[in-house]
Coordinates of C-alpha atoms in Angstrom, one line a residue:
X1 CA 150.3 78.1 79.6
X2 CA 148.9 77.4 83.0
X3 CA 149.8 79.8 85.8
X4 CA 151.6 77.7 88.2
X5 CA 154.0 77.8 85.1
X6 CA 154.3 81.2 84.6
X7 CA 154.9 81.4 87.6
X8 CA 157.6 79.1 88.2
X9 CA 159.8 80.4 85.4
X10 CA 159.2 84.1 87.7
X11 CA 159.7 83.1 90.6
X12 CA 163.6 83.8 90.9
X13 CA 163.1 87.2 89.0
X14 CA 164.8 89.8 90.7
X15 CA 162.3 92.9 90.9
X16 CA 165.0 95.1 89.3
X17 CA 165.6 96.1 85.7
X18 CA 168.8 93.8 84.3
X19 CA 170.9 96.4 82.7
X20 CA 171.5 98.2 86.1
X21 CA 171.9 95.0 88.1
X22 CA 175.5 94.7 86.6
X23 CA 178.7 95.3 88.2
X24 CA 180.0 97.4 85.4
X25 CA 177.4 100.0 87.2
X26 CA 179.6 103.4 88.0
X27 CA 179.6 104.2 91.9
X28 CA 177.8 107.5 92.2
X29 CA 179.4 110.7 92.3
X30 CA 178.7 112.9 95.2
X31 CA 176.0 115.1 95.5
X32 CA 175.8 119.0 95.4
X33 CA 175.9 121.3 99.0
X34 CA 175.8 124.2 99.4
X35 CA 175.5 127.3 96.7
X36 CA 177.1 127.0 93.7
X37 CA 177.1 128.8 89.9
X38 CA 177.4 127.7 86.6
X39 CA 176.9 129.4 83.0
X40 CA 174.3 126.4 82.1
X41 CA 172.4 123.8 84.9
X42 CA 171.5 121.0 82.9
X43 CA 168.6 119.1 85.3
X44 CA 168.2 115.1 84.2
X45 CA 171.3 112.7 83.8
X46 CA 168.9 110.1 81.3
X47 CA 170.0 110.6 77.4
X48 CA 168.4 114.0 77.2
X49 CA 170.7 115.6 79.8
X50 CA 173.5 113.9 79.0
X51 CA 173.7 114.5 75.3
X52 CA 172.8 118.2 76.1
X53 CA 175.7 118.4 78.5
X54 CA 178.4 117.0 76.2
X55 CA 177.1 118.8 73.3
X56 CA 177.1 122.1 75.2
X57 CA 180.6 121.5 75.7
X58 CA 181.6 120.5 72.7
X59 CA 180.6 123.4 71.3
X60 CA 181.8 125.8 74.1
X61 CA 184.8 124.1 75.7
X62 CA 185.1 127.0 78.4
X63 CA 181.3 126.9 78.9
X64 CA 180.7 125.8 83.0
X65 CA 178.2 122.8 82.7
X66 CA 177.0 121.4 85.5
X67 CA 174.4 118.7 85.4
X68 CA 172.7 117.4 88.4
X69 CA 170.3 114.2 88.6
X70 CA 168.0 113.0 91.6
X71 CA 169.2 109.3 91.4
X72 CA 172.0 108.4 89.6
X73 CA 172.6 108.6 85.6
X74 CA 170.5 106.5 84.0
X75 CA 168.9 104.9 86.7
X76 CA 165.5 106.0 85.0
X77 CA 163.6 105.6 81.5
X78 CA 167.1 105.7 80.2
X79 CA 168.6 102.4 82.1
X80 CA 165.1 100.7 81.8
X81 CA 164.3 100.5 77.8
X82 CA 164.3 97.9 75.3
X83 CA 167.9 99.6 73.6
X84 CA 166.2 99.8 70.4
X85 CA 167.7 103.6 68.9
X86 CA 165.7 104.4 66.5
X87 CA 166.4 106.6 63.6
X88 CA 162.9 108.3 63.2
X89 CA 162.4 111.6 65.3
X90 CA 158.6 111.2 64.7
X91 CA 157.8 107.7 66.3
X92 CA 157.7 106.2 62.7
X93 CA 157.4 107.3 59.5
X94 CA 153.7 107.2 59.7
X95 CA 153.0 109.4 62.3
X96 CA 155.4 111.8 61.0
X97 CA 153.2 112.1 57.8
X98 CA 150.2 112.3 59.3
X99 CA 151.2 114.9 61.8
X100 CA 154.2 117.1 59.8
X101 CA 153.4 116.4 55.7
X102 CA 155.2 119.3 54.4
X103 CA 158.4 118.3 56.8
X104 CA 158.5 114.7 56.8
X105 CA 161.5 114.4 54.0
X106 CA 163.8 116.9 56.3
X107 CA 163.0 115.4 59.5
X108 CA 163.7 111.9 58.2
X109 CA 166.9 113.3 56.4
X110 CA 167.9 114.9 60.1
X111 CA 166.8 111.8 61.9
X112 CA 169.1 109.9 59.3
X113 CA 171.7 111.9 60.4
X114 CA 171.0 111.6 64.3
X115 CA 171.4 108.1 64.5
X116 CA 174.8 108.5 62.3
X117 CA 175.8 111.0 65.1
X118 CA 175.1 108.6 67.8
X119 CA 177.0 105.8 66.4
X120 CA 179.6 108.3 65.4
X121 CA 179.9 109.4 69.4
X122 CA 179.6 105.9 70.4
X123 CA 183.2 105.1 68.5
X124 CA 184.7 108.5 69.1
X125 CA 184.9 108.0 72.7
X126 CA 184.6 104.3 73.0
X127 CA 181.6 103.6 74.4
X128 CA 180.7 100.1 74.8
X129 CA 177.5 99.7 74.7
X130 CA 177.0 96.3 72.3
X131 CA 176.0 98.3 69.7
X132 CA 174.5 96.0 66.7
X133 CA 173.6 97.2 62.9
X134 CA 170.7 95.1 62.7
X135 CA 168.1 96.8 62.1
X136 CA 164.2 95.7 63.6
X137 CA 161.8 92.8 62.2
X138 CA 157.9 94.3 62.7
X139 CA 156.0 90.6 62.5
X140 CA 151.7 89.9 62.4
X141 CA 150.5 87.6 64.8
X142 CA 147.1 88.1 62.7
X143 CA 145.9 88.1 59.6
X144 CA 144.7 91.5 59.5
X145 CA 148.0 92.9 60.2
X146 CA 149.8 91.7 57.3
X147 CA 147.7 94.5 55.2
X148 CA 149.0 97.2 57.7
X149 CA 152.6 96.0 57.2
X150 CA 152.1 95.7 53.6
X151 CA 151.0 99.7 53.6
X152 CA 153.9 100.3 56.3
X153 CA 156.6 98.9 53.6
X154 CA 154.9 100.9 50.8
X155 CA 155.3 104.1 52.9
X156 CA 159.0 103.2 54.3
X157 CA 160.0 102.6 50.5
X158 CA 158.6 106.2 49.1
X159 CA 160.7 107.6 51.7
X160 CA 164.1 105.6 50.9
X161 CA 163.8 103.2 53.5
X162 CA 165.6 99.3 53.2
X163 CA 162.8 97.2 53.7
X164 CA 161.9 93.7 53.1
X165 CA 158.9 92.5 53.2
X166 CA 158.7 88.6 54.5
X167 CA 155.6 86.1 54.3
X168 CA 154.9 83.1 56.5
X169 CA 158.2 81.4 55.4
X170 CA 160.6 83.8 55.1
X171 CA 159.7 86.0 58.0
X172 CA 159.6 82.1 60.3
X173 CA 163.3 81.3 58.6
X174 CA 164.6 84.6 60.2
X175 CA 163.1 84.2 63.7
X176 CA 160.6 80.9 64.2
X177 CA 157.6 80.9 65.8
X178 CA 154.3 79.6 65.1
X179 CA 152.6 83.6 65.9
X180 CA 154.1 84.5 62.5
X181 CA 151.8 85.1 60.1
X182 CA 154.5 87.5 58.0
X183 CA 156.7 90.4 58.3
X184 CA 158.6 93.2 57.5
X185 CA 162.5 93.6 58.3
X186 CA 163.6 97.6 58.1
X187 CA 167.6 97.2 57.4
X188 CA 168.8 100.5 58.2
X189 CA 166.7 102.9 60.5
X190 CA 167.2 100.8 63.4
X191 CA 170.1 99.7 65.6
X192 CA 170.7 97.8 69.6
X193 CA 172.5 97.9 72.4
X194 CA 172.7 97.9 75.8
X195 CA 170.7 100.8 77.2
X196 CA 172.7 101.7 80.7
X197 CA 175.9 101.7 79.1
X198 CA 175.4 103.9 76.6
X199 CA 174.2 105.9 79.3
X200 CA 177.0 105.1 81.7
X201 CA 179.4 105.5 78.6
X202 CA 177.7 109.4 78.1
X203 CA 178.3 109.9 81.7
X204 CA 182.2 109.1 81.3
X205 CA 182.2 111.7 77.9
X206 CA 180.5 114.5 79.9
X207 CA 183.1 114.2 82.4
X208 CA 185.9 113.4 80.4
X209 CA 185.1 117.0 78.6
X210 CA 184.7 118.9 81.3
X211 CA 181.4 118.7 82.4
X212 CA 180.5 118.9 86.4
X213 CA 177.7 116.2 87.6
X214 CA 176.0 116.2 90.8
X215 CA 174.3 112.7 91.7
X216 CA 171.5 112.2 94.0
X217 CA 170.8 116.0 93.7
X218 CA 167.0 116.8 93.6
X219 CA 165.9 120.3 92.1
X220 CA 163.1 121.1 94.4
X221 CA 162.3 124.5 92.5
X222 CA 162.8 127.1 90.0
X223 CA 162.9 131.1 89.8
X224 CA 164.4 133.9 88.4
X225 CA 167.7 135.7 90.1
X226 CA 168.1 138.9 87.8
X227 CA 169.5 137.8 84.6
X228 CA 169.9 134.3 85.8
X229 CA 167.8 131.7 87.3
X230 CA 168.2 130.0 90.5
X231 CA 167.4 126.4 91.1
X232 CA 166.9 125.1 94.7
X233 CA 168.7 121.4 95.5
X234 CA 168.1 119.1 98.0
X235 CA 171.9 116.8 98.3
X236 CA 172.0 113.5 99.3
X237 CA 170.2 111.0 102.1
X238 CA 169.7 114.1 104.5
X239 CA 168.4 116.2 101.9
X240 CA 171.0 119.0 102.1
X241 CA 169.9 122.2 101.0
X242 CA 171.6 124.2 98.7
X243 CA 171.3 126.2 95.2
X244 CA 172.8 126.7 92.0
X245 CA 172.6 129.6 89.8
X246 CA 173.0 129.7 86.2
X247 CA 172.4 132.0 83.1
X248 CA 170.8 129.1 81.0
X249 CA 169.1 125.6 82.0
X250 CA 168.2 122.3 80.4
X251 CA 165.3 121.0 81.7
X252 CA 165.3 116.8 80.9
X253 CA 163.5 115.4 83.7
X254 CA 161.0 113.2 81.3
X255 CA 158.1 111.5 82.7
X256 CA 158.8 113.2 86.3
X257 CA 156.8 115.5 87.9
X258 CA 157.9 118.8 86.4
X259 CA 159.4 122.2 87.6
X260 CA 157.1 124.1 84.8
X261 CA 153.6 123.7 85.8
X262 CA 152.3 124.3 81.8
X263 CA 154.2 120.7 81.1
X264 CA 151.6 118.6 83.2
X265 CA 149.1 119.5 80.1
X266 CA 151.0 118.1 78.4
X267 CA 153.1 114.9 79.4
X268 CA 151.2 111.7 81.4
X269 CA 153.7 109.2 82.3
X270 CA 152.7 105.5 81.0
X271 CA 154.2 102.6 83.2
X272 CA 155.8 99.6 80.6
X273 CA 157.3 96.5 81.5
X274 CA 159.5 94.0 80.7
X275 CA 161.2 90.7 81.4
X276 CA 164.5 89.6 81.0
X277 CA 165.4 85.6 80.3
X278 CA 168.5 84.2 81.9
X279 CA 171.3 83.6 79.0
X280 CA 169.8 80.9 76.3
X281 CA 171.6 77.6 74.9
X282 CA 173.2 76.9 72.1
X283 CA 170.3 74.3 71.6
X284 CA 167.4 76.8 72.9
X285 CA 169.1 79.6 70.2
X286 CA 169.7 76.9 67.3
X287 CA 165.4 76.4 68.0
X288 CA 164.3 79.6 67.5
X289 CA 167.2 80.6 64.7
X290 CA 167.1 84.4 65.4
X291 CA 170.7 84.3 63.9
X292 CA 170.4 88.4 62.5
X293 CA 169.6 89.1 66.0
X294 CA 167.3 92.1 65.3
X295 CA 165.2 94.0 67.3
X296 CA 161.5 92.4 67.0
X297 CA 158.1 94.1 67.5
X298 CA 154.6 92.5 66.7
X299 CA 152.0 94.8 64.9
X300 CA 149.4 94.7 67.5
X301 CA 148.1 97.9 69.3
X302 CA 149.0 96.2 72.5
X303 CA 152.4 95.3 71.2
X304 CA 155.3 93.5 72.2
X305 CA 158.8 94.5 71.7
X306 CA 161.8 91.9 72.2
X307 CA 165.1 92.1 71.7
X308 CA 168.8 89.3 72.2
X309 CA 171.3 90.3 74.4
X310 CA 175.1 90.3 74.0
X311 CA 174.6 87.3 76.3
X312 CA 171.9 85.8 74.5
X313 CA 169.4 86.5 77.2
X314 CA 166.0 87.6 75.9
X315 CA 164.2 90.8 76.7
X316 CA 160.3 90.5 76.5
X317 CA 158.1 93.5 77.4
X318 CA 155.6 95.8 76.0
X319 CA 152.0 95.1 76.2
X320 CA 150.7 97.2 79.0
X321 CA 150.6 100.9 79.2
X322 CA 149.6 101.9 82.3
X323 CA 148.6 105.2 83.7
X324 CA 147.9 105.8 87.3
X325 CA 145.3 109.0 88.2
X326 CA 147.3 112.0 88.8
X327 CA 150.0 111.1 86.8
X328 CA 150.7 109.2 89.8
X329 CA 154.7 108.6 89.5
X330 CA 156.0 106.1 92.4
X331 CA 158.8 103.2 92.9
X332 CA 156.6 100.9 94.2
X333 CA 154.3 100.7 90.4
X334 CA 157.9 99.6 89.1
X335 CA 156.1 96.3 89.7
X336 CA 152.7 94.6 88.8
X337 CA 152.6 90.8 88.9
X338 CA 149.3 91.1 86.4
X339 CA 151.8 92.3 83.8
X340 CA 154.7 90.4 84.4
X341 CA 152.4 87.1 84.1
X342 CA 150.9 88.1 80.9
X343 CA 154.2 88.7 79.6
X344 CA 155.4 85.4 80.3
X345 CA 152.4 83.8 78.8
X346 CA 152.8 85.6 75.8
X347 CA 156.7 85.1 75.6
X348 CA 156.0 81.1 75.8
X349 CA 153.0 81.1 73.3
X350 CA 156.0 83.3 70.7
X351 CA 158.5 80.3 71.6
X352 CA 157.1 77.4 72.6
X353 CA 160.6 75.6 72.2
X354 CA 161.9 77.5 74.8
X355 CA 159.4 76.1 77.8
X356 CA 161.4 75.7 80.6
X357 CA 163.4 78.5 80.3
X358 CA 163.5 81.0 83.3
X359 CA 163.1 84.9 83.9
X360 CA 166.1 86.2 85.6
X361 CA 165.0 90.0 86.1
X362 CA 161.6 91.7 85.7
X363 CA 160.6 95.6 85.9
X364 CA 158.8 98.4 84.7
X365 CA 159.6 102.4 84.2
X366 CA 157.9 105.2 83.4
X367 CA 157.6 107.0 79.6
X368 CA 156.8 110.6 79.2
X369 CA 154.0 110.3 76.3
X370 CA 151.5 113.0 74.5
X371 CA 149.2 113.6 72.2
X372 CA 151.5 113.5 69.1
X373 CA 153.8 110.7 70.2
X374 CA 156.8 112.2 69.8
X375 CA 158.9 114.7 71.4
X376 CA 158.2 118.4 71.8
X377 CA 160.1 121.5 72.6
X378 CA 159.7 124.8 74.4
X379 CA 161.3 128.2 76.2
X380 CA 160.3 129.4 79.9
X381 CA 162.1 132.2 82.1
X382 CA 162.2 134.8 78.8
X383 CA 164.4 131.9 76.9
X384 CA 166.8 131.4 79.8
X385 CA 165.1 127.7 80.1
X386 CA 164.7 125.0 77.5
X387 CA 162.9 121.7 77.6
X388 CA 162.1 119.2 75.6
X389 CA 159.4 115.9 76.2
X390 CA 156.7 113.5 75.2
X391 CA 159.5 111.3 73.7
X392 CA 156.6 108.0 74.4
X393 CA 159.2 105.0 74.0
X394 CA 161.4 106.0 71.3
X395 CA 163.9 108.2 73.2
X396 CA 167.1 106.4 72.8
X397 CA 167.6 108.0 69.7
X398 CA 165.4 111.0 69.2
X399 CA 166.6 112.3 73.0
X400 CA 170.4 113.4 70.9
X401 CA 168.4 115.8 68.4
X402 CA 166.1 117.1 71.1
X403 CA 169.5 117.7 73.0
X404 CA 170.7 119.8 70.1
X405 CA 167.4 121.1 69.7
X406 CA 167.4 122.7 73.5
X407 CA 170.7 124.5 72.9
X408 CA 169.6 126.2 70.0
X409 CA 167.0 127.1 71.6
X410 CA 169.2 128.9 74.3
X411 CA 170.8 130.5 72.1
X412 CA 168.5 132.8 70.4
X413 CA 169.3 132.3 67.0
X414 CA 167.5 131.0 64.0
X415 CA 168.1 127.3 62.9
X416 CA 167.2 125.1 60.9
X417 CA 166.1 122.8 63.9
X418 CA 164.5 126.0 65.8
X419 CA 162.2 126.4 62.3
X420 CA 160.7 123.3 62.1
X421 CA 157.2 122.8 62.6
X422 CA 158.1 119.9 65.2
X423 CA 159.9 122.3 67.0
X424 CA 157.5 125.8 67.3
X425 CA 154.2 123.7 67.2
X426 CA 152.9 121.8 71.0
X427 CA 150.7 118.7 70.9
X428 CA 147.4 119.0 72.0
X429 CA 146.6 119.1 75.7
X430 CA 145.7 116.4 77.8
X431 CA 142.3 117.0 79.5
X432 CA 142.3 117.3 83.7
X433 CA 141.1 115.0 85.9
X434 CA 139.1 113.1 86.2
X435 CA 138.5 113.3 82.2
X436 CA 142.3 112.6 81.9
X437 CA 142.2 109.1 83.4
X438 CA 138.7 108.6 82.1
X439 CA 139.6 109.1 78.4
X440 CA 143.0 107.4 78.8
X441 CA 141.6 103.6 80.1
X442 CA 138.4 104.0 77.7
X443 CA 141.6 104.6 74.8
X444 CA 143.0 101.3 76.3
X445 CA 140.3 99.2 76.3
X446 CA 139.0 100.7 72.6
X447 CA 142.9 99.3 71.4
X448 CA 142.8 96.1 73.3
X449 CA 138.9 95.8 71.8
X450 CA 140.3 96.5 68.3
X451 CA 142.9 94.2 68.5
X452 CA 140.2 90.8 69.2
X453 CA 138.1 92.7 66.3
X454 CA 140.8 92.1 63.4
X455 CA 142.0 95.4 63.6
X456 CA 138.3 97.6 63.6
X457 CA 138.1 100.7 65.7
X458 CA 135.6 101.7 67.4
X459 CA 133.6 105.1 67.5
X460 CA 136.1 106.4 70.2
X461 CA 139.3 105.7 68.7
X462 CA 138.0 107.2 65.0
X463 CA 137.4 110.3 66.9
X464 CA 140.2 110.1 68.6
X465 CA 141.8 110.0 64.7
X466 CA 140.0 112.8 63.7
X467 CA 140.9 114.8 66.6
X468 CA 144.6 114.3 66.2
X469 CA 144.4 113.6 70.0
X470 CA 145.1 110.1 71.3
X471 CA 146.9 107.5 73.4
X472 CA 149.8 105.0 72.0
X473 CA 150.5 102.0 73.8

């Protein structure tokens, strides 16, 4: 695909993500002055925040929640994803058995149960958010991946999982294009919708149940106030100061800079991008079948995810992770033309049939990664503060049970959730700079390397392996 047309079928992209450039968008709600209290201060309105705010209430219907965000709910990693909720708490089944072995079979039973909770909440308070039961279709583009998927189906079936494996044929009669070498279609671990308005719809729960939210509201500190904690606030454009204190606070601020200093060890945030089609054909969809509508991911290191829309628009993204020195977070890296044109190559090489078709939105956001690829969990402020992070991409889902997580936490007790090995154990730390940016592009390049080498990694990556510290695109 040359560039000049790449770059036509961009050129009318609007440089914002799609799911927030709707008018179903909620106008904002206005933002905290002044000093205020409140028995829990929930900081982050993504799906971490959220879910911990209504579940707080739901268990404590005269609790005082008030939640306060720095931009609007959602606006973030939770209005910007692919809206593929996962079941798995681990970020897959094989990472989970590499990193928690004598766990795996309760965390997949809990993850199991997650998801049922989410689709459970989604129909209790009507949330339409396109929810679709269709579970997600991981293809190879090359020939040494169908081996991997092969093991990945063996794995997914010890553990009860409804999997098909697909060859050439099959996998081409579900979605067509020439990339597909084979593939493996996991039934029931997997569902889609629209990211914002489940978010949007979580937004209208919390308040619906009580909860107080603050938008554009930026926590610009943290300390103790005797048995409580205070938590300074900056209120909207003029930056209004003002405090709230509370006896208990949720800390969900995910990839963000963060109010604990021990979490920069731990988190990097990892720009990803996607593009989003303008609404297919009937003749452009009958092409390329896709009439089970999952959720599709190739088996690459650098991987693609891509997903149909209610509208039959496509969503195409994935590929580059990119971290910026510092853990440089800013609005203007929401954009990289490099990406956006490798993406488009890559979507017309999957579905050559559909040349000609154009890219109505493109944009990027930032995910909260670490070493373990999925999420951990922690207290600060002698248990009066929980957090929970490192999601790395798979947040839609796991972001509920870390919610639940965080309030057992809070609470003191014993749990089943607060005894996990997930839960009391941290990843490893990421090193300082400059060996943290160092070690994170040599871990890109060794993937992208391994990926032209039919799969072979290098001496960097297999000590990487065997130091259970690493870097996921």
């Amino acid at each position: 695909m040359t560039a000049g047309h790449t770059g036509r079928a961009l050129a009318d992209a609007a440089p914002v993500p799609y799911w927030l450039d709707r008018p179903e968008r909620p106008d904002p709600l206005p933002p905290l002055r002044g000093d205020h209290s409140a028995d829990l201060l929930v900081i982050g309105g993504g799906y971490s925040g959220l879910w911990a705010a209504l579940l707080a209430k739901r268990d404590d219907p005269g609790r005082d929640v008030l939640l306060v965000e720095a931009g609007t709910c959602g606006w973030a990693a939770s209005g910007r994803n692919g809206g593929f909720c996962a079941a798995s708490l681990t970020h897959g089944l094989a990472n989970g058995v590499d990193r928690f072995p004598g766990e795996v079979d309760e965390l997949e039973w809990l993850g199991r149960q997650n998801l049922a909770a989410i689709v459970a909440t989604v129909e209790a308070y009507g949330i339409d958010c396109d929810l679709e039961r269709t579970g997600e279709l991981a293809v190879a583009v090359a020939p040494h991946q169908l081996d991997g998927l092969a093991e990945d189906a063996e794995l997914a079936r010890r553990y009860g999982h409804d999997v098909r494996l697909l060859d050439r044929d099959e996998v081409r009669a579900e979605v067509d294009s020439p990339t597909y070498l084979g593939g493996m279609w996991d039934r029931d671990r997997v569902v889609m919708l629209d990211p914002a308005k489940l978010a949007w719809g979580l937004r209208r729960a919390c308040l619906a149940e009580g909860v107080r939210i603050a938008e554009h509201t930026r926590v610009t500190g943290l300390r103790g106030d005797g048995a409580a904690l205070r938590a300074g606030t900056a209120g909207g454009a003029d930056g209004a100061p003002g405090s709230v204190r509370a006896g208990q606070v949720v800390l969900a601020t995910n990839a963000f800079p963060p109010l604990l200093r021990r979490l920069r060890a731990w988190v990097v945030p990892v720009y990803d991008y996607a593009l989003m089609t303008e609404p297919l054909s009937a003749e452009q969809r009958t092409a390329i079948g896709w009439a089970n509508r999952q959720g599709l991911a190739d088996s690459g290191n650098q991987f693609h995810y891509y997903r149909l829309t209610a509208d039959d628009r496509i969503l195409f993204g994935g590929y580059d992770a990119v971290y910026h020195y510092g853990n440089r977070v800013a609005p203007a890296l929401a954009q990289r033309p490099a990406t956006f044109g490798a993406l488009a190559d890559h979507f017309f090489t999957t579905f050559p049939p559909l040349d000609g078709v154009r890219f109505s939105h493109r944009w990027g956001g930032v995910i909260d990664t670490c070493t373990r690829f999925c999420p951990f969990f922690g207290t600060a402020y002698g248990g009066r503060l929980a957090y929970a992070a490192g999601f790395t991409g798979l947040g839609v889902g796991a972001t509920r049970f870390g919610a639940r997580v965080m309030l057992d936490l809070l609470a003191g007790a014993e749990t089943p959730l607060t005894r996990l090995e997930l839960v009391r154990r941290k990843p490893l730390p990421f090193p300082p700079e400059p060996a943290r940016a160092a070690g994170i592009n040599l871990t890109r390049w060794s993937l992208a390397r391994a990926d032209a080498r039919e799969g072979r990694r290098n001496l960097w990556l297999r000590t990487l392996d065997r130091l259970g510290l690493g870097f996921d695109s």
